[in-house]
Coordinates of C-alpha atoms in Angstrom, one line a residue:
Chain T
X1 CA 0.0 0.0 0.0
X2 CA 1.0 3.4 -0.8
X3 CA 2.9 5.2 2.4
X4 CA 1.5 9.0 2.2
X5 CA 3.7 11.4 4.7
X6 CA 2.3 13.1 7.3
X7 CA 0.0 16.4 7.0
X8 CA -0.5 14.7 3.3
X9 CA -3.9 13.0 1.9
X10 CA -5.3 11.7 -1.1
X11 CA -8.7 12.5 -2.8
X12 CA -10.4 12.0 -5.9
X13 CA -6.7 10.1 -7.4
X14 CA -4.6 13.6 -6.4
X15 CA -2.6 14.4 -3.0
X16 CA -3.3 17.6 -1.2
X17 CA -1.7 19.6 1.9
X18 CA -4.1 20.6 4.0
X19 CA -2.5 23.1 7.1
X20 CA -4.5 22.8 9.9
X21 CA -3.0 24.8 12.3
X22 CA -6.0 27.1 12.3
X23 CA -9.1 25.8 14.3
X24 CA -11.4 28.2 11.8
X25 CA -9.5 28.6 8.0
X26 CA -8.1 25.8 6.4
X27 CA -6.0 25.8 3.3
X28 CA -5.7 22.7 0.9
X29 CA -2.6 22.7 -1.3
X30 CA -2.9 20.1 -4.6
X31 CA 0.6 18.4 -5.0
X32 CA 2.1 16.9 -7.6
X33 CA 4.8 15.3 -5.9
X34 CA 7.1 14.8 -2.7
X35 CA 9.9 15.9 -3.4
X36 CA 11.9 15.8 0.1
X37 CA 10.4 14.6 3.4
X38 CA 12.5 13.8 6.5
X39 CA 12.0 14.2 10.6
X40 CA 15.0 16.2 11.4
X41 CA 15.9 16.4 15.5
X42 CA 13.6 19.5 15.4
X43 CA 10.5 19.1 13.0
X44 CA 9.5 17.3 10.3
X45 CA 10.5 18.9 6.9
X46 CA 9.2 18.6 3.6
X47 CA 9.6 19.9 0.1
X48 CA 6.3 19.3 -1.9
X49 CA 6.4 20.6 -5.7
X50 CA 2.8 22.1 -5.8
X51 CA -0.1 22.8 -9.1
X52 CA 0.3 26.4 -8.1
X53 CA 3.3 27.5 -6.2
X54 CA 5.8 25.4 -7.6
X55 CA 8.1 23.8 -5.2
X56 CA 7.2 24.6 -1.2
X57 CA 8.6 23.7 1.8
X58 CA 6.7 22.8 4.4
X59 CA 7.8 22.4 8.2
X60 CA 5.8 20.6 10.5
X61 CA 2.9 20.3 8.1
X62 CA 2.6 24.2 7.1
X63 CA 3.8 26.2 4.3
X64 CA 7.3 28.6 4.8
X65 CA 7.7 29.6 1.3
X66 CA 7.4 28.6 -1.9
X67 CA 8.8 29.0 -5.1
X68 CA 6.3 31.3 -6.7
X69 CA 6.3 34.0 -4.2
X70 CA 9.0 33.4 -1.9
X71 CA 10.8 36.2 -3.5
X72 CA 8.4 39.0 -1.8
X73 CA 9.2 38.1 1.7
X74 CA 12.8 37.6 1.3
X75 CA 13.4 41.1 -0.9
X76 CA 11.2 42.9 1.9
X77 CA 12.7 41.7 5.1
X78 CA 16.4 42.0 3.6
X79 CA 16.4 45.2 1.8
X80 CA 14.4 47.5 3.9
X81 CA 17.1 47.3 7.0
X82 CA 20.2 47.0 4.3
X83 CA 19.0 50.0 2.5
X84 CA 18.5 51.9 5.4
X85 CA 21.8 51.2 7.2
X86 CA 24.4 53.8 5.7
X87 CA 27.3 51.2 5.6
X88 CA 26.5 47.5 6.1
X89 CA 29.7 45.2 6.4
X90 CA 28.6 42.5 9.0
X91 CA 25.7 40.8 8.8
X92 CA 23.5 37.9 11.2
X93 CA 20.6 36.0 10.1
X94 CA 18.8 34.2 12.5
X95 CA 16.3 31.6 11.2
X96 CA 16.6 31.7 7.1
X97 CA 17.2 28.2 6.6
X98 CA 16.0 28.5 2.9
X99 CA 18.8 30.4 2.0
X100 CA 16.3 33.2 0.9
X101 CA 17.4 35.7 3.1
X102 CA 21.2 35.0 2.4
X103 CA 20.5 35.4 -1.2
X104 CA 19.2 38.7 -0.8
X105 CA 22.1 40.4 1.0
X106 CA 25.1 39.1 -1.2
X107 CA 23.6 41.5 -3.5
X108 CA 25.8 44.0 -2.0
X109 CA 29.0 44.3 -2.3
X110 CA 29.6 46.1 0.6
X111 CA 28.8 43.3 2.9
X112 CA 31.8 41.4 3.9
X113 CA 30.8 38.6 5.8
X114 CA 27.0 37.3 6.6
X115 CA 26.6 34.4 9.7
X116 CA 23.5 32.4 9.2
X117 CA 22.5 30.8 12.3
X118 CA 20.0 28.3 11.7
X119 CA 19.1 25.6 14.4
X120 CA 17.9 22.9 11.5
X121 CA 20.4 22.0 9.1
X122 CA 18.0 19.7 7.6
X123 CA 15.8 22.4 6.3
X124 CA 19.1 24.0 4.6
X125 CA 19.5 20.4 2.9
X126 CA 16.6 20.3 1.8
X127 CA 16.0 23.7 0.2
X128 CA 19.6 23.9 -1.6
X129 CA 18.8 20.7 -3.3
X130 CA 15.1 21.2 -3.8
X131 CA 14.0 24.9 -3.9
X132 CA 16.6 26.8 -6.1
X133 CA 14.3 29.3 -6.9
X134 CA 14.1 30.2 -2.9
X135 CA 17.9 29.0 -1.9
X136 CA 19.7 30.0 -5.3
X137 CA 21.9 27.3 -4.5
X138 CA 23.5 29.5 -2.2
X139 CA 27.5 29.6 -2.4
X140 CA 29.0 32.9 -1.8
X141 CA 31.9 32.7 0.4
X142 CA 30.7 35.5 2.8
X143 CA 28.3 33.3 4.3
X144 CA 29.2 31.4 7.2
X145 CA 26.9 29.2 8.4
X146 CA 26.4 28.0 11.4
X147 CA 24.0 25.1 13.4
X148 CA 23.2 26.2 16.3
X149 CA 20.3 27.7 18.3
X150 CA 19.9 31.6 17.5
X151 CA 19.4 32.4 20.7
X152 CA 22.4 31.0 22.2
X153 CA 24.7 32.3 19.4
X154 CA 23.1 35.7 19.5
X155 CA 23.2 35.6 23.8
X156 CA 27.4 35.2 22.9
X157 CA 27.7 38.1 20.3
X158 CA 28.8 41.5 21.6
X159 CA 28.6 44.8 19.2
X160 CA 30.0 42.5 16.1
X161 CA 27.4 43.1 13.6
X162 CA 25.3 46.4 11.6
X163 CA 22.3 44.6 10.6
X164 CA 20.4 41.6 12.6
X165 CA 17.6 39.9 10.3
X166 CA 15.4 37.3 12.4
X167 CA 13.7 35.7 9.8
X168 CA 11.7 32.6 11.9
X169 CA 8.7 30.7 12.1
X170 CA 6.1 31.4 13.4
X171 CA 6.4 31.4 17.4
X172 CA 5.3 28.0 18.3
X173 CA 7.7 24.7 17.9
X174 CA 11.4 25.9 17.6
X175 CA 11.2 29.3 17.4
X176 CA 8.9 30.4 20.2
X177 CA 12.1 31.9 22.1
X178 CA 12.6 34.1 19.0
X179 CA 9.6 36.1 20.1
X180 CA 10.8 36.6 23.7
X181 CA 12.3 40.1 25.5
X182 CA 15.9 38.1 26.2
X183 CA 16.1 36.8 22.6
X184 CA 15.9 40.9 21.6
X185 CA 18.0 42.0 24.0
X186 CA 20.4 39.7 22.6
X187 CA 20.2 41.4 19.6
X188 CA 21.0 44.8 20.9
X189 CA 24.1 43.8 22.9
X190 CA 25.3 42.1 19.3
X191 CA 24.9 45.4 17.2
X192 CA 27.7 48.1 16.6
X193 CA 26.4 51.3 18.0
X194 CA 24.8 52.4 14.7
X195 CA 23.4 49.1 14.0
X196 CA 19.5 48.1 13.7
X197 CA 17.4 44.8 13.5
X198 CA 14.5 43.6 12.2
X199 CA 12.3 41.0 12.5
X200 CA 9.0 39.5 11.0
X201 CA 6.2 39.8 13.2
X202 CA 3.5 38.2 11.8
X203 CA -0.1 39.0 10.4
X204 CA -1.3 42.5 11.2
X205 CA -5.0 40.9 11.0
X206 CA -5.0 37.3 12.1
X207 CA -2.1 38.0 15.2
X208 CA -2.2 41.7 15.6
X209 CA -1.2 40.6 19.4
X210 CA 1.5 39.3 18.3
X211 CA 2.5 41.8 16.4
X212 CA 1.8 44.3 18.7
X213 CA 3.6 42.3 21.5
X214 CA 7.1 42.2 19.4
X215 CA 6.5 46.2 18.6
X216 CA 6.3 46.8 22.0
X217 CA 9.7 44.7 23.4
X218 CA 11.6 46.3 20.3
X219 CA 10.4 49.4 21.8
X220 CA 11.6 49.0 25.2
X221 CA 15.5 48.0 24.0
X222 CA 15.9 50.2 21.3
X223 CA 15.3 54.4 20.6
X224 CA 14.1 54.3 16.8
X225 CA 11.4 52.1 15.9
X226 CA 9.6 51.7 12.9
X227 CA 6.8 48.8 11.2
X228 CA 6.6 47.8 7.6
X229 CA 4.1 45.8 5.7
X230 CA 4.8 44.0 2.5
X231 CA 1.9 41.0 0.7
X232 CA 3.0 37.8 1.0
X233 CA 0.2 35.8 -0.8
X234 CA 0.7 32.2 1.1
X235 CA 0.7 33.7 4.4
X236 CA -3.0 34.0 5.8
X237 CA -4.2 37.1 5.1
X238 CA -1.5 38.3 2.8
X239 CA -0.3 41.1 4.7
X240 CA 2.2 40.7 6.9
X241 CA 4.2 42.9 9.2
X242 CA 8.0 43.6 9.5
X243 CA 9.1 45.5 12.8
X244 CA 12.2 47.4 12.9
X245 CA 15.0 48.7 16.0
X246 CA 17.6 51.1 15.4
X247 CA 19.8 52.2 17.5
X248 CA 20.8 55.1 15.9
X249 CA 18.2 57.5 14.1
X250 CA 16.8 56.5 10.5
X251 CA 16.9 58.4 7.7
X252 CA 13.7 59.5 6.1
X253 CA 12.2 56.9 3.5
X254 CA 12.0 59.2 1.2
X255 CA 15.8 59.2 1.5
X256 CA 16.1 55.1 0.5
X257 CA 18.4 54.3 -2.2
X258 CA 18.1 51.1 -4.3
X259 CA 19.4 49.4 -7.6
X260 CA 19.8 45.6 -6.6
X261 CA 17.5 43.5 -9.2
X262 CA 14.6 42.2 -7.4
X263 CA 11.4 41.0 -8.2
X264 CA 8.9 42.8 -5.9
X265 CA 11.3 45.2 -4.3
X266 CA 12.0 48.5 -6.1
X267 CA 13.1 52.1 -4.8
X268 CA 9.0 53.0 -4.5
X269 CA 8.2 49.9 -2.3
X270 CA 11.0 50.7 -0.1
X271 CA 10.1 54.1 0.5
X272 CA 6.4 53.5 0.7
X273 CA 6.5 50.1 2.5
X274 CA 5.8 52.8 5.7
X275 CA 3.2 54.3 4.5
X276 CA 0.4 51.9 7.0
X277 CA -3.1 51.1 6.9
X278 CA -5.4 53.2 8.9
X279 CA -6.0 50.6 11.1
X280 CA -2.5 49.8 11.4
X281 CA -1.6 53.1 12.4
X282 CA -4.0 53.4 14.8
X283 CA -3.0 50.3 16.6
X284 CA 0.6 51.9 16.8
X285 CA -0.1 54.7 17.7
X286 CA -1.8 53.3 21.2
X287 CA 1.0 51.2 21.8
X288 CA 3.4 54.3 21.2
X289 CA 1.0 56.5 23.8
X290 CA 1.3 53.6 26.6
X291 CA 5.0 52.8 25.9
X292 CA 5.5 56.9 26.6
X293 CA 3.0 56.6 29.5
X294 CA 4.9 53.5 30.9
X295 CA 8.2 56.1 31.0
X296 CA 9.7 54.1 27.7
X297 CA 9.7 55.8 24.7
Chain F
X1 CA -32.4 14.5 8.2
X2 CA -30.3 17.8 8.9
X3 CA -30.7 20.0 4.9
X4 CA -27.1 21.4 4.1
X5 CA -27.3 23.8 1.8
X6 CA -25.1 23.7 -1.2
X7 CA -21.6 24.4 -0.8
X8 CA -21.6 23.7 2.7
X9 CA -20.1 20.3 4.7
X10 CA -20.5 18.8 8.2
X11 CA -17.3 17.1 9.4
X12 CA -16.3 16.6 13.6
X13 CA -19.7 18.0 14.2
X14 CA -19.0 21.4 12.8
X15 CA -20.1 23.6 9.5
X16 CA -17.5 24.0 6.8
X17 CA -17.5 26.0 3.7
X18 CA -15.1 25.0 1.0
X19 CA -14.3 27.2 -1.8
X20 CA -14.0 25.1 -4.9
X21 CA -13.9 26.9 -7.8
X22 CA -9.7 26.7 -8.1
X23 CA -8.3 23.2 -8.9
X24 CA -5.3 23.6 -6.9
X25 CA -6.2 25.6 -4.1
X26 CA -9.0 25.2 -1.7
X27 CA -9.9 27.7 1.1
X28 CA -11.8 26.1 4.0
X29 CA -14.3 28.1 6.7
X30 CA -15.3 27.3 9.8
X31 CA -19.3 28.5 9.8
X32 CA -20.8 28.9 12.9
X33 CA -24.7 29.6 11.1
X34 CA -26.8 30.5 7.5
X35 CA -27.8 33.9 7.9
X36 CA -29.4 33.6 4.4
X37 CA -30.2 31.5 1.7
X38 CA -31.8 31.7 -1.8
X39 CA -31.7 30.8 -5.0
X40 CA -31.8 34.0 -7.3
X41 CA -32.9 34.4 -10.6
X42 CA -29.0 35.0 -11.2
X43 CA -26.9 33.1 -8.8
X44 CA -26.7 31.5 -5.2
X45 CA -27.0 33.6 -2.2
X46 CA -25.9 33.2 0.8
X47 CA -24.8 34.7 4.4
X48 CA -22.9 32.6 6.4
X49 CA -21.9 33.5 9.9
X50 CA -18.1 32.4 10.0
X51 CA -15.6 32.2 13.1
X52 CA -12.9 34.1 11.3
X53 CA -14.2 37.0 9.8
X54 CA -18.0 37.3 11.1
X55 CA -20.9 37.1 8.5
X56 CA -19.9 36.4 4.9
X57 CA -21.3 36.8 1.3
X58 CA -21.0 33.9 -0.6
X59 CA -22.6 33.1 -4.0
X60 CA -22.2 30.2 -6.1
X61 CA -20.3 28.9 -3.1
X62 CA -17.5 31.8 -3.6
X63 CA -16.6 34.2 -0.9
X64 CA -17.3 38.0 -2.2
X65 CA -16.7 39.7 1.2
X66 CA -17.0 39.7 4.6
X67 CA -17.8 41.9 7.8
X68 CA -14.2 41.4 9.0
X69 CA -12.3 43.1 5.5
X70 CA -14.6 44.5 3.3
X71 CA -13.6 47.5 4.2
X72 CA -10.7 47.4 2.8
X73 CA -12.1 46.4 -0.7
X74 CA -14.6 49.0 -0.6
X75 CA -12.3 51.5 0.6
X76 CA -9.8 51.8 -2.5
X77 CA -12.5 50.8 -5.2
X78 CA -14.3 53.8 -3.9
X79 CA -12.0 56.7 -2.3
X80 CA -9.0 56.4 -5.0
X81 CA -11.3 57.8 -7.6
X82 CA -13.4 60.3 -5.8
X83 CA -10.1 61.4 -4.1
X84 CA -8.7 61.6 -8.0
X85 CA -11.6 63.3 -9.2
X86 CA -11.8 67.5 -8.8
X87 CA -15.3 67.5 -8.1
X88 CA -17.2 64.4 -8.0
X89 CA -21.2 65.2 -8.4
X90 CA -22.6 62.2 -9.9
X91 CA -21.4 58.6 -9.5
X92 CA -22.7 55.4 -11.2
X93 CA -22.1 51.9 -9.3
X94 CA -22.3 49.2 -11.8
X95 CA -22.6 45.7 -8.8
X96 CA -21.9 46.7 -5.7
X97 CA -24.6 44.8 -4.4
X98 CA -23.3 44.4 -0.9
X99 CA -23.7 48.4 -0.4
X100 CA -20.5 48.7 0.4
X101 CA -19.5 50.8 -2.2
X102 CA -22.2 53.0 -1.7
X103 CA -21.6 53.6 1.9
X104 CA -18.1 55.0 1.1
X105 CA -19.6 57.9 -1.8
X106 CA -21.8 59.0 0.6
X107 CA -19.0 60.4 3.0
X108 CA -18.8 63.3 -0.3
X109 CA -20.6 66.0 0.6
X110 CA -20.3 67.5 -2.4
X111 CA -21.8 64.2 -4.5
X112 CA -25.7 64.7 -4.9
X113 CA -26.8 61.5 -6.6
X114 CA -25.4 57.9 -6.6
X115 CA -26.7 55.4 -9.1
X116 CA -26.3 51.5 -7.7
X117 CA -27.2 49.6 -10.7
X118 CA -27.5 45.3 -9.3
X119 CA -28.6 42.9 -11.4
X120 CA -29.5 40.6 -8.3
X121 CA -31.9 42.0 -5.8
X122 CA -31.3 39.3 -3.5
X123 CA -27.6 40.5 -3.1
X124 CA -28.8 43.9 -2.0
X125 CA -32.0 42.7 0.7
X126 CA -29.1 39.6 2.1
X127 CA -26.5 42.3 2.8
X128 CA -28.8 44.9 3.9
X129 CA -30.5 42.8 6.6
X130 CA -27.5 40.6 7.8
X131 CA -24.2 42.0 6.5
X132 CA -24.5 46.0 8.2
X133 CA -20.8 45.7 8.8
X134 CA -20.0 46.4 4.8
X135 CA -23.5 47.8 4.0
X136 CA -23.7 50.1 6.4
X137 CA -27.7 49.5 6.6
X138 CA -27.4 52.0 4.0
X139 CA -30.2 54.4 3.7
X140 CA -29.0 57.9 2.4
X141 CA -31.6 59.7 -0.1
X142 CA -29.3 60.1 -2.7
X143 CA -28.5 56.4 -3.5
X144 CA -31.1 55.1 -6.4
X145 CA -31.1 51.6 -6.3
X146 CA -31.5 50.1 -10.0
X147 CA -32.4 46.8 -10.4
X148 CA -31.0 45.8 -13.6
X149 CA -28.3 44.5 -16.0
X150 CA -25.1 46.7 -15.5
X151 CA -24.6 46.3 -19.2
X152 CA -27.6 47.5 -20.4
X153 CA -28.1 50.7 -18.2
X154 CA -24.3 51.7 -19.2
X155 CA -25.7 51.4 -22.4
X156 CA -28.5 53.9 -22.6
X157 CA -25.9 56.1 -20.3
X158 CA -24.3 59.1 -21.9
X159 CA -21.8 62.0 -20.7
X160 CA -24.0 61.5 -17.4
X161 CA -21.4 61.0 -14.4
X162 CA -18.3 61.9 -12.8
X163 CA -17.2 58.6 -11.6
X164 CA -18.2 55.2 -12.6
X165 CA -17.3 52.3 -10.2
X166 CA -17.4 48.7 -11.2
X167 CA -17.6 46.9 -8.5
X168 CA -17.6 43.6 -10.2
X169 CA -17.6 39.4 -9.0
X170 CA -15.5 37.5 -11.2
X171 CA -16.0 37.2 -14.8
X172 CA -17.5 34.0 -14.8
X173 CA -21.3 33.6 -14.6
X174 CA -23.4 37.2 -14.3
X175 CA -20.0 39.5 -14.2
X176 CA -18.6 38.0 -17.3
X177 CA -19.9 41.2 -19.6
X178 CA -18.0 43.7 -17.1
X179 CA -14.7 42.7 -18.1
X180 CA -15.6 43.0 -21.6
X181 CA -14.4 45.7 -24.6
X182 CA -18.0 46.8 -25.5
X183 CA -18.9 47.8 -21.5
X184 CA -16.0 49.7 -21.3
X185 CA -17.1 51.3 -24.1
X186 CA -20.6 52.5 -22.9
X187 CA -18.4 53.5 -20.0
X188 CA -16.3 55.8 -21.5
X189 CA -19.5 57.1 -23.4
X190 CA -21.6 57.5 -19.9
X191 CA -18.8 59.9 -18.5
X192 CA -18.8 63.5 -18.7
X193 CA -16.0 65.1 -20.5
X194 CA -13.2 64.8 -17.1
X195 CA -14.9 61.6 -16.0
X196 CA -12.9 58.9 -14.6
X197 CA -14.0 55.3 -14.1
X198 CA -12.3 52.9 -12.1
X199 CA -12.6 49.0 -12.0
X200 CA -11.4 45.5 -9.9
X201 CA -9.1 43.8 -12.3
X202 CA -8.2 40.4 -10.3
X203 CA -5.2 39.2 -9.0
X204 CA -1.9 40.7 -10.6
X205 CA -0.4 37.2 -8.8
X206 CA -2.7 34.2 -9.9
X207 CA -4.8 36.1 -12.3
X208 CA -2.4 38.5 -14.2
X209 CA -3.7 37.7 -18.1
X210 CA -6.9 39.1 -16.7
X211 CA -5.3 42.0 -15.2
X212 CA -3.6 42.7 -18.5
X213 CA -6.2 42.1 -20.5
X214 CA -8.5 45.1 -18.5
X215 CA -5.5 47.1 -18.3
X216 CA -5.1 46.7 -21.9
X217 CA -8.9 47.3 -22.9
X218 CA -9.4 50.5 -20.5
X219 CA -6.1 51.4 -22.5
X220 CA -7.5 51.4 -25.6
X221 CA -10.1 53.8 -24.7
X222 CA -9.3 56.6 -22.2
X223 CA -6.0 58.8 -22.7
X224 CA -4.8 58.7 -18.8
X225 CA -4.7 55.4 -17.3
X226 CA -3.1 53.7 -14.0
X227 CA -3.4 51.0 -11.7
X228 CA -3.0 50.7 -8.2
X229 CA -3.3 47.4 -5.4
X230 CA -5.0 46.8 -2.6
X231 CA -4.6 43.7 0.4
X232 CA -7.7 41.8 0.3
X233 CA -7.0 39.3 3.1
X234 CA -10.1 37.2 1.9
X235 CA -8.8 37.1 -2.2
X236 CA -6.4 34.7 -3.1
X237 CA -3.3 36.0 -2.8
X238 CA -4.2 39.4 -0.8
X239 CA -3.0 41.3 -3.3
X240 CA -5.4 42.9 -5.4
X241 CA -5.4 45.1 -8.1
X242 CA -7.7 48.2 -10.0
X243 CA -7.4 49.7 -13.3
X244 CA -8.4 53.2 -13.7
X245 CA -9.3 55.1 -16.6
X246 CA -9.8 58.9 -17.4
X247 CA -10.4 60.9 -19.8
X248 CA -8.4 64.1 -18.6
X249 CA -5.0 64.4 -16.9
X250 CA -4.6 62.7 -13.9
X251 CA -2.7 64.8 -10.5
X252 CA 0.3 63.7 -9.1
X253 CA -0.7 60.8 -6.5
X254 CA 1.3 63.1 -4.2
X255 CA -1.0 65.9 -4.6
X256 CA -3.9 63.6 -2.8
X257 CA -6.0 65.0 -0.3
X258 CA -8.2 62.7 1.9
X259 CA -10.0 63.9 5.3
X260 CA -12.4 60.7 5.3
X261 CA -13.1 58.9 8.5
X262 CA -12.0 55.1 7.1
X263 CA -10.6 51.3 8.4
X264 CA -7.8 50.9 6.0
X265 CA -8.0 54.7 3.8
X266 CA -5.5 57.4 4.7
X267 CA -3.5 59.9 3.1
X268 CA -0.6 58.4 3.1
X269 CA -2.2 55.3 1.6
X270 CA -4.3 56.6 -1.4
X271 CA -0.9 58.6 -2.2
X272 CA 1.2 55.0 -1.8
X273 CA -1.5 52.4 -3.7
X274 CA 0.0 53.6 -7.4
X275 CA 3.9 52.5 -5.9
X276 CA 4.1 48.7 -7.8
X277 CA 5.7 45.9 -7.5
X278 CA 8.8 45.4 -9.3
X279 CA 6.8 42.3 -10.8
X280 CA 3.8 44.4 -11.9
X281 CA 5.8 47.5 -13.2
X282 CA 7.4 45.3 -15.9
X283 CA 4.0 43.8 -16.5
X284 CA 2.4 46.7 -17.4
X285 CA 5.7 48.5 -19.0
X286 CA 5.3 45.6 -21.1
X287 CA 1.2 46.0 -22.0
X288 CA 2.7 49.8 -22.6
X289 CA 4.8 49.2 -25.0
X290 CA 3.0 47.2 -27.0
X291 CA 0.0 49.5 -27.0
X292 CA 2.2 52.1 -28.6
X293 CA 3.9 49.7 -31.2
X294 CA 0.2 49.0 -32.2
X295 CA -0.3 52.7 -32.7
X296 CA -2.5 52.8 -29.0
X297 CA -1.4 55.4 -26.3

């Protein structure tokens, strides 16, 4: 009989992905095949080559990115904070393991050295072999990476690095610490003293509390905050948030500069990627008047 | 026995909707009740009370909008034009069933008389009785509801209105006409000398020949055109686009002003919507240049 992995079912002759993380929306992938499937020390990891995203990969049964739109997500939470910095050199990804991220910043020349710390070395495996639309096949000998737990490598780091991308999960399984106050402070000790972070932080609709939570511990560590939105069309609701710490003021967005090739990313998006939803504002701003009211901010 | 109505499933004791009019990607709602059901003249109607986004219009099975996000739809189909337009008098809805649209004009002041032309009455009483989040329980005296084919009162229309919204479902079954050359054309015809009209033209991700193809026909008949996006959390892909054309020069997006009380509309928004993805600047550069090769704009 024919062994179907997990998260996986068959109907009407075709296989489908159904996530189910979500009690009350449910989305059902068809697949045309598997394409990688192991149970790594950490989660179980798949690549499934889908009808309408191409190749995907899935971590414990729900999509991370896939070949079709990947791109978005990776442009928008690596060129906002590397066009904003003045002079990147040194550069930590936490998370990333589908190369994505990495892709994005040896764009610049500028950039001498990028650590990627990424707990699962399975899901880096799996995506250089199996998602080189995502991964590029990755080999650019700036990048250094390294298997470990982010939060242990970043709790080591002491004013090494200008920019700080946390690209994870979302925050249950492995990278529920990645959401927490220490993780962040972490993150401040490691930047120069001109150097800023950013981090996704999730759906401004279907977890505006998480959102709201990481905008507020940024808040508390560093002086110059700002949130970003980009569409990400296989994330549930397609908008999705970006949050942002610097420690030393930003310049205007006006003021970005940008002439990497991209595919979603251009010089407008990057300026107007701040420009927020009404409702989006207004959620800000009441964190911003209680952070001030708290003495923070 | 327990009647389901079409559409709907009962699995683990609970109400499902599944979306099934894409082969390779299903969308799956948790419904906590039927608000509404009937069989139209036209189509399938139906309100269904869901956990994720509240009370829902769904016909033929297909989510069209719900009380959670429709705000955002009916925001920037509605305010980008009337924001565009130097003095918007008379407007013409063509769909728009769900009052949404309609609920926005009114904020103007300065508008006297709004035309909502539905084919489907049902749409209208559904929405009006148990969808008041998008229709506002709209009862303002200068909305005339017309209950008739949007093709054939565009027709008969001529050099009548300001603005002309087409606030279209898909273009399969009743909407199939609004995407066509010969609509447009009564369109253009029903707008007075600086009219603008503005339309929903699909996905630019999983739909873009249909986004080209409006962009391309509005193209071909009014001098100044442009496009902007939208995130529609409950459309495929959340990114959403609409094709606007006029027959005078357009101002500078910059140049906006907007003092409207709104959920997702601001300032800085209706300015931003006309910055595009790298993706969908090529697109269009692309439809661009071939309209001029054939001798078009």
């Amino acid at each position: 009989m024919e062994r179907i992995p997990p998260y996986l079912h068959r109907a009407e002759g075709e296989l489908w992905l159904t996530e189910d993380e979500r009690d009350n929306l449910k989305m059902t992938y068809r697949i045309k095949t598997v394409l990688f499937e192991e149970q790594s020390a950490f989660q179980h990891v798949m690549v499934l080559d889908s009808y309408d995203f191409g190749p995907m990969l899935v971590l414990d049964g729900v999509v991370q990115t896939t070949s079709k739109d990947g791109y978005i997500y990776n442009e928008m939470i690596a060129h906002v904070p590397l066009a904003l910095h003045p002079a990147p050199r040194k550069v930590l990804i936490i998370g990333g393991g589908d190369c994505g991220v990495a892709c994005e910043a040896v764009k610049y020349a500028e950039i001498t050295r990028i650590d990627m710390v990424e707990i699962d070395e399975t899901v880096v495996r799996a995506s250089r072999l199996h998602l080189p639309e995502v991964s590029g096949r990755l080999s650019d000998p700036r990048v250094r990476y390294c298997y470990e737990d982010g939060v242990a490598f970043a709790a080591r780091a002491k004013g090494e690095y200008d920019v700080i991308i946390v690209d994870s999960s979302d925050p249950i399984g492995p990278a529920e610490q990645l959401f927490e106050l220490p993780f962040y402070h972490s993150l401040h000790e490691a930047l120069r003293k001109d150097g800023l972070m950013v981090c996704q932080s999730q759906s401004p609709i279907f977890h505006s509390e998480i959102m709201l939570k990481t905008y507020r511990r940024v808040g508390s560590l560093f002086p110059h905050i700002r949130l970003y939105t980009a569409v990400v069309p296989t994330y549930p609701g397609g908008l999705w948030s970006f949050t942002l710490g610097a420690k030393q003021e930003l310049p205007d967005p006006d003021e970005i500069r940008f002439d990497k090739q991209a595919g979603y990313a251009n010089e407008a998006v990057l300026r107007r990627c701040f420009a927020l939803p009404e409702f989006l504002s207004e959620l800000l701003e009441g964190a911003d008047r209680e952070a001030s009211r708290d003495g923070g901010r």
